[in-house]
Coordinates of C-alpha atoms in Angstrom, one line a residue:
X2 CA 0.0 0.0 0.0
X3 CA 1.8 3.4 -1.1
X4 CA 0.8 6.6 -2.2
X5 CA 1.1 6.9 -6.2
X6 CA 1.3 9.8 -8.6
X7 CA 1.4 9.2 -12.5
X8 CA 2.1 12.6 -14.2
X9 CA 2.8 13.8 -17.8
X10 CA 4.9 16.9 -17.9
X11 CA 6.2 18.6 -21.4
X12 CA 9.9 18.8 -22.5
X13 CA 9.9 22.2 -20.6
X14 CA 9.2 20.9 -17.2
X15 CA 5.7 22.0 -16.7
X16 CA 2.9 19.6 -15.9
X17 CA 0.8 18.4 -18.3
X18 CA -1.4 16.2 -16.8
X19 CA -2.0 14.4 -13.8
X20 CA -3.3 11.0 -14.4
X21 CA -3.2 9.3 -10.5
X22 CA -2.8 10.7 -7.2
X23 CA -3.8 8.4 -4.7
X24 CA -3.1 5.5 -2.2
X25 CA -3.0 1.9 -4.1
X26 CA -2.7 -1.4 -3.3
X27 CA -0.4 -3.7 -4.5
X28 CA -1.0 -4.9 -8.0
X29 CA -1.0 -4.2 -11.8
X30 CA -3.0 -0.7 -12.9
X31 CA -3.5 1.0 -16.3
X32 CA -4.2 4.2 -17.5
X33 CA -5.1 5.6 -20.8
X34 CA -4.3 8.8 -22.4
X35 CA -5.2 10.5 -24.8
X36 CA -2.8 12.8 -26.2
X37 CA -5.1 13.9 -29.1
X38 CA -5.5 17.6 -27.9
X39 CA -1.9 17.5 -27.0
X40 CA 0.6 19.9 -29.3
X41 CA 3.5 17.4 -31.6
X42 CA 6.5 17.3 -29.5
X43 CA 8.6 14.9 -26.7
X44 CA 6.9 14.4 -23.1
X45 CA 7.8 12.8 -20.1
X46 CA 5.0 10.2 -18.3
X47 CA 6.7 10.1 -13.9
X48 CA 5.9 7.2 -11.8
X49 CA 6.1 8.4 -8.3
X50 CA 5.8 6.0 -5.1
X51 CA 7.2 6.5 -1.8
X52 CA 9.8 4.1 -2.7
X53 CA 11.3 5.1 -6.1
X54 CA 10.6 7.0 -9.8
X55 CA 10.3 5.7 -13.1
X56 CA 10.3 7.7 -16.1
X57 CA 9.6 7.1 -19.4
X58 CA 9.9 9.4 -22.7
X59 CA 6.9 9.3 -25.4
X60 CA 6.6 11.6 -28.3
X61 CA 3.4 13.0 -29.8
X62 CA 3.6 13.0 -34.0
X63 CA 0.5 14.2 -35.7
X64 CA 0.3 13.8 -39.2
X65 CA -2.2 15.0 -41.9

């Protein structure tokens, strides 16, 4: 049982989105986003527990 927060943040730092902040139990969670809305460019999706950080790199490429 641990606090989690799942955020998006763009390639300049700021916060994007902020897709879990709560206590969890143990086990296997997903979340979807949808970056339709979002402008093209690299963003950054922070796992944050009381124990550690993951981080992971996505891009968003539109095309016509």
């Amino acid at each position: 049982r641990s606090r989690v927060a799942l955020q998006v943040y763009g390639i300049d730092g700021r916060p994007v989105a902020l897709l879990a902040d709560e206590i969890m139990e143990p086990g296997t969670y997903s979340e979807t986003l949808n970056a339709g809305d979002y402008a093209p460019g690299i963003y950054f999706c922070i796992l944050q527990t009381e124990t550690g950080r993951s981080v992971r790199k996505f891009a968003v490429i539109k095309t016509r």
